[in-house]
Amino acid sequence: MKKIAMLHWAFPPIIGGVETHLVLLCPELIKRGWQVELLTGAIEGRYEEYVWEGMRVKRTPLMDLNSLNPEKIKALKDQIKEELEQFIEEVNPDIIHAHNMHYFSPVHARVLDEIKRKREIPLVLTSHNVWEDELWDEMNRLADIWDMVISVSQYIKDEMVKVGYRAGRIVVVHHGIDHRRFHPPTEEEYTAARRRYPALGDRPVIFHPARMSLDKGCHISVKALRIIKERVPDVMLVLAGTGKTVDWGSHQPKHVRMIMDMIEEYGLKDNVYVQFFPWEEIPYMYQAADICIYPSCFEEPFGLVMLEAMATGRPIVVSRAGGMPEVVKDGQNGFIVEMKNEEELADRCLQLLLNPDLAEAMGKKGREMVEKHYTKEIMTEKTINVYEMALENRYYRLGR
């Protein structure tokens, strides 16, 4: 049995794309005979250890980005080194697999490099994001510590090559989804999903499944809603969540206030429903929606919500951003609109809301695409292929 030491800054109940990815990937690896143990951030500063779906989860404040900053990380350098070394000693892994540890902390990355060299363990990175700032420039000088890099989209791979990562070490593995958990609802399931959220009633529902922030385009959704309401007065926009996310720099509260003020200013309080949806509950909201939107205002690395919407049989409208056009095919399983263009977003939403047959056809096409290309099983097999490549390269270097 091969062992994987998995590392990421957060894990549910903290919600985000990387956290969801781990929830999907890790149990699938275990099903295939891999032993997986995860080191992740603490909740409310508490050390904790438990088993989840066959995976040992170890939580430490030294991985909690909501309570760390660059200054604290530097001050805690020795403790971080001790924590990471102890975890790797406990697991004794064949592979170290880190997620988004090519940013946030050069301390953590350098410690992993030291461990890798000392123990001769391949170090694999999954790059879920790229950045543009001084810290990003500093972290890029560590590009060669990673034996293999998984990028979640071709866009991410291209961006990483631009800043010095070796193209030959990067493999694109698109996210996968649990297409049984996210599935098109029966009439009974649709009715039950609507009953979960009485505020929706039988109104047309647009679901924006992202944390409330300007980066995710929630303000663009609100601006579009004002236009849509002129044609569909009872339309409801659902915004998903104001808490339990990784918020490096504590920007989200400010964004939430700005968006809520905009809703008030535009007189849209009766047309907006805001709720945090736990990971276990989110499929029901997709089932209750008529269409989904994701008008990101930055170069979205991938956008896992695309797959969740598609798997549920819902058409999705996304901005032309990052890796999203790799999955959404304009006019087939949804629409692509220009970034920060609320008029175009409103027009495409109206096209779907006023033409339910078109929306249904696009939803069916999206479901077919998920089943063929984007299941968690497909994603897991491709990830294992990267592990095997990393192990083969190690054996070659060691002359075995």
Short mmCIF file of N, CA and C in Angstrom, two decimals, residues 8-10 14-15 19 61-74 76 80 100 102-108 129-136 138-139 211 213 215 244-253 255:
data_model
loop_
_atom_site.label_atom_id
_atom_site.label_comp_id
_atom_site.label_asym_id
_atom_site.label_seq_id
_atom_site.Cartn_x
_atom_site.Cartn_y
_atom_site.Cartn_z
N HIS A 8 -2.87 20.79 2.87
CA HIS A 8 -3.57 21.98 2.37
C HIS A 8 -3.96 22.85 3.55
N TRP A 9 -4.18 24.11 3.27
CA TRP A 9 -4.42 25.09 4.31
C TRP A 9 -5.77 24.92 5.00
N ALA A 10 -6.73 24.28 4.36
CA ALA A 10 -8.07 24.18 4.95
C ALA A 10 -8.77 22.92 4.48
N ILE A 14 -14.56 24.36 6.52
CA ILE A 14 -14.14 25.49 5.68
C ILE A 14 -14.49 25.14 4.23
N ILE A 15 -15.15 26.07 3.54
CA ILE A 15 -15.68 25.79 2.21
C ILE A 15 -14.89 26.55 1.15
N GLU A 19 -10.98 22.84 -1.04
CA GLU A 19 -11.52 21.99 0.02
C GLU A 19 -12.47 20.94 -0.57
N PRO A 61 -2.84 24.98 14.06
CA PRO A 61 -2.88 26.42 13.81
C PRO A 61 -1.78 26.90 12.88
N LEU A 62 -0.74 26.11 12.72
CA LEU A 62 0.39 26.50 11.88
C LEU A 62 0.11 26.33 10.39
N MET A 63 -1.12 25.89 10.06
CA MET A 63 -1.57 25.81 8.67
C MET A 63 -2.84 26.63 8.44
N ASP A 64 -3.23 27.42 9.41
CA ASP A 64 -4.50 28.15 9.34
C ASP A 64 -4.28 29.56 8.80
N LEU A 65 -4.58 29.77 7.52
CA LEU A 65 -4.32 31.07 6.89
C LEU A 65 -5.20 32.18 7.44
N ASN A 66 -6.34 31.83 8.02
CA ASN A 66 -7.20 32.88 8.58
C ASN A 66 -6.59 33.52 9.82
N SER A 67 -5.61 32.86 10.43
CA SER A 67 -4.99 33.43 11.63
C SER A 67 -3.51 33.75 11.42
N LEU A 68 -2.97 33.38 10.26
CA LEU A 68 -1.57 33.64 9.96
C LEU A 68 -1.43 34.83 9.01
N ASN A 69 -0.25 35.42 9.02
CA ASN A 69 0.13 36.43 8.04
C ASN A 69 1.63 36.29 7.83
N PRO A 70 2.21 36.96 6.83
CA PRO A 70 3.65 36.77 6.57
C PRO A 70 4.54 36.99 7.77
N GLU A 71 4.22 37.98 8.59
CA GLU A 71 5.06 38.26 9.76
C GLU A 71 4.98 37.12 10.77
N LYS A 72 3.77 36.64 11.03
CA LYS A 72 3.60 35.53 11.97
C LYS A 72 4.30 34.27 11.46
N ILE A 73 4.19 34.03 10.16
CA ILE A 73 4.82 32.85 9.59
C ILE A 73 6.33 32.88 9.80
N LYS A 74 6.94 34.03 9.57
CA LYS A 74 8.38 34.15 9.78
C LYS A 74 8.74 33.92 11.25
N LEU A 76 7.20 32.13 13.37
CA LEU A 76 6.91 30.74 13.76
C LEU A 76 7.69 29.72 12.93
N ILE A 80 6.91 25.70 12.65
CA ILE A 80 6.37 25.17 11.39
C ILE A 80 7.23 24.01 10.90
N ASN A 100 -1.77 24.26 -3.36
CA ASN A 100 -1.62 25.72 -3.26
C ASN A 100 -0.55 26.14 -2.25
N HIS A 102 2.42 26.79 -3.30
CA HIS A 102 3.34 27.59 -4.10
C HIS A 102 3.05 29.09 -3.91
N TYR A 103 2.29 29.40 -2.86
CA TYR A 103 1.99 30.78 -2.50
C TYR A 103 1.78 30.82 -0.99
N PHE A 104 1.54 31.97 -0.45
CA PHE A 104 1.25 32.22 0.97
C PHE A 104 2.49 32.14 1.86
N SER A 105 3.31 31.08 1.73
CA SER A 105 4.38 30.91 2.70
C SER A 105 5.62 30.27 2.12
N PRO A 106 6.68 31.04 1.86
CA PRO A 106 7.95 30.43 1.46
C PRO A 106 8.53 29.56 2.57
N VAL A 107 8.19 29.83 3.82
CA VAL A 107 8.67 29.01 4.94
C VAL A 107 8.19 27.58 4.80
N HIS A 108 6.88 27.40 4.61
CA HIS A 108 6.33 26.05 4.46
C HIS A 108 6.95 25.34 3.25
N ASN A 129 -4.38 27.92 -8.25
CA ASN A 129 -4.45 29.36 -8.49
C ASN A 129 -3.09 29.91 -8.91
N VAL A 130 -3.13 31.10 -9.49
CA VAL A 130 -1.92 31.91 -9.68
C VAL A 130 -2.22 33.31 -9.15
N TRP A 131 -1.15 34.07 -8.92
CA TRP A 131 -1.30 35.39 -8.31
C TRP A 131 -0.42 36.40 -9.04
N GLU A 132 -0.51 37.66 -8.62
CA GLU A 132 0.34 38.71 -9.18
C GLU A 132 0.69 39.69 -8.07
N ASP A 133 1.78 39.44 -7.38
CA ASP A 133 2.27 40.38 -6.37
C ASP A 133 3.70 40.00 -6.00
N GLU A 134 4.27 40.71 -5.04
CA GLU A 134 5.67 40.46 -4.67
C GLU A 134 5.86 39.07 -4.07
N LEU A 135 4.89 38.62 -3.28
CA LEU A 135 5.00 37.29 -2.70
C LEU A 135 5.00 36.23 -3.79
N TRP A 136 4.18 36.40 -4.79
CA TRP A 136 4.14 35.48 -5.93
C TRP A 136 5.50 35.44 -6.62
N GLU A 138 8.38 36.06 -5.29
CA GLU A 138 9.30 35.36 -4.40
C GLU A 138 9.08 33.85 -4.46
N MET A 139 7.84 33.43 -4.44
CA MET A 139 7.54 32.00 -4.45
C MET A 139 7.95 31.34 -5.76
N ARG A 211 -18.67 32.40 -2.86
CA ARG A 211 -18.61 33.30 -1.71
C ARG A 211 -18.90 34.73 -2.17
N SER A 213 -18.19 38.06 -2.92
CA SER A 213 -17.01 38.89 -3.08
C SER A 213 -17.06 39.58 -4.44
N ASP A 215 -14.41 39.68 -6.39
CA ASP A 215 -13.66 38.81 -7.28
C ASP A 215 -14.57 37.84 -8.01
N LYS A 244 -17.13 30.95 6.67
CA LYS A 244 -16.49 29.64 6.59
C LYS A 244 -15.73 29.46 5.29
N THR A 245 -14.93 30.45 4.92
CA THR A 245 -14.04 30.34 3.78
C THR A 245 -12.65 30.77 4.22
N VAL A 246 -11.65 30.39 3.42
CA VAL A 246 -10.31 30.91 3.65
C VAL A 246 -10.28 32.34 3.16
N ASP A 247 -9.97 33.29 4.04
CA ASP A 247 -10.03 34.71 3.70
C ASP A 247 -8.69 35.34 4.03
N TRP A 248 -7.67 35.04 3.22
CA TRP A 248 -6.31 35.57 3.40
C TRP A 248 -6.34 37.07 3.20
N GLY A 249 -6.11 37.82 4.26
CA GLY A 249 -6.16 39.26 4.19
C GLY A 249 -7.46 39.85 4.68
N SER A 250 -8.44 39.01 5.01
CA SER A 250 -9.72 39.45 5.60
C SER A 250 -10.43 40.49 4.74
N HIS A 251 -10.59 40.18 3.45
CA HIS A 251 -11.28 41.10 2.54
C HIS A 251 -12.78 40.86 2.47
N GLN A 252 -13.23 39.64 2.77
CA GLN A 252 -14.62 39.31 2.49
C GLN A 252 -15.65 40.16 3.23
N PRO A 253 -15.47 40.44 4.53
CA PRO A 253 -16.50 41.26 5.20
C PRO A 253 -16.75 42.60 4.50
N HIS A 255 -16.31 43.22 1.30
CA HIS A 255 -17.02 42.94 0.05
C HIS A 255 -18.50 42.67 0.31
#
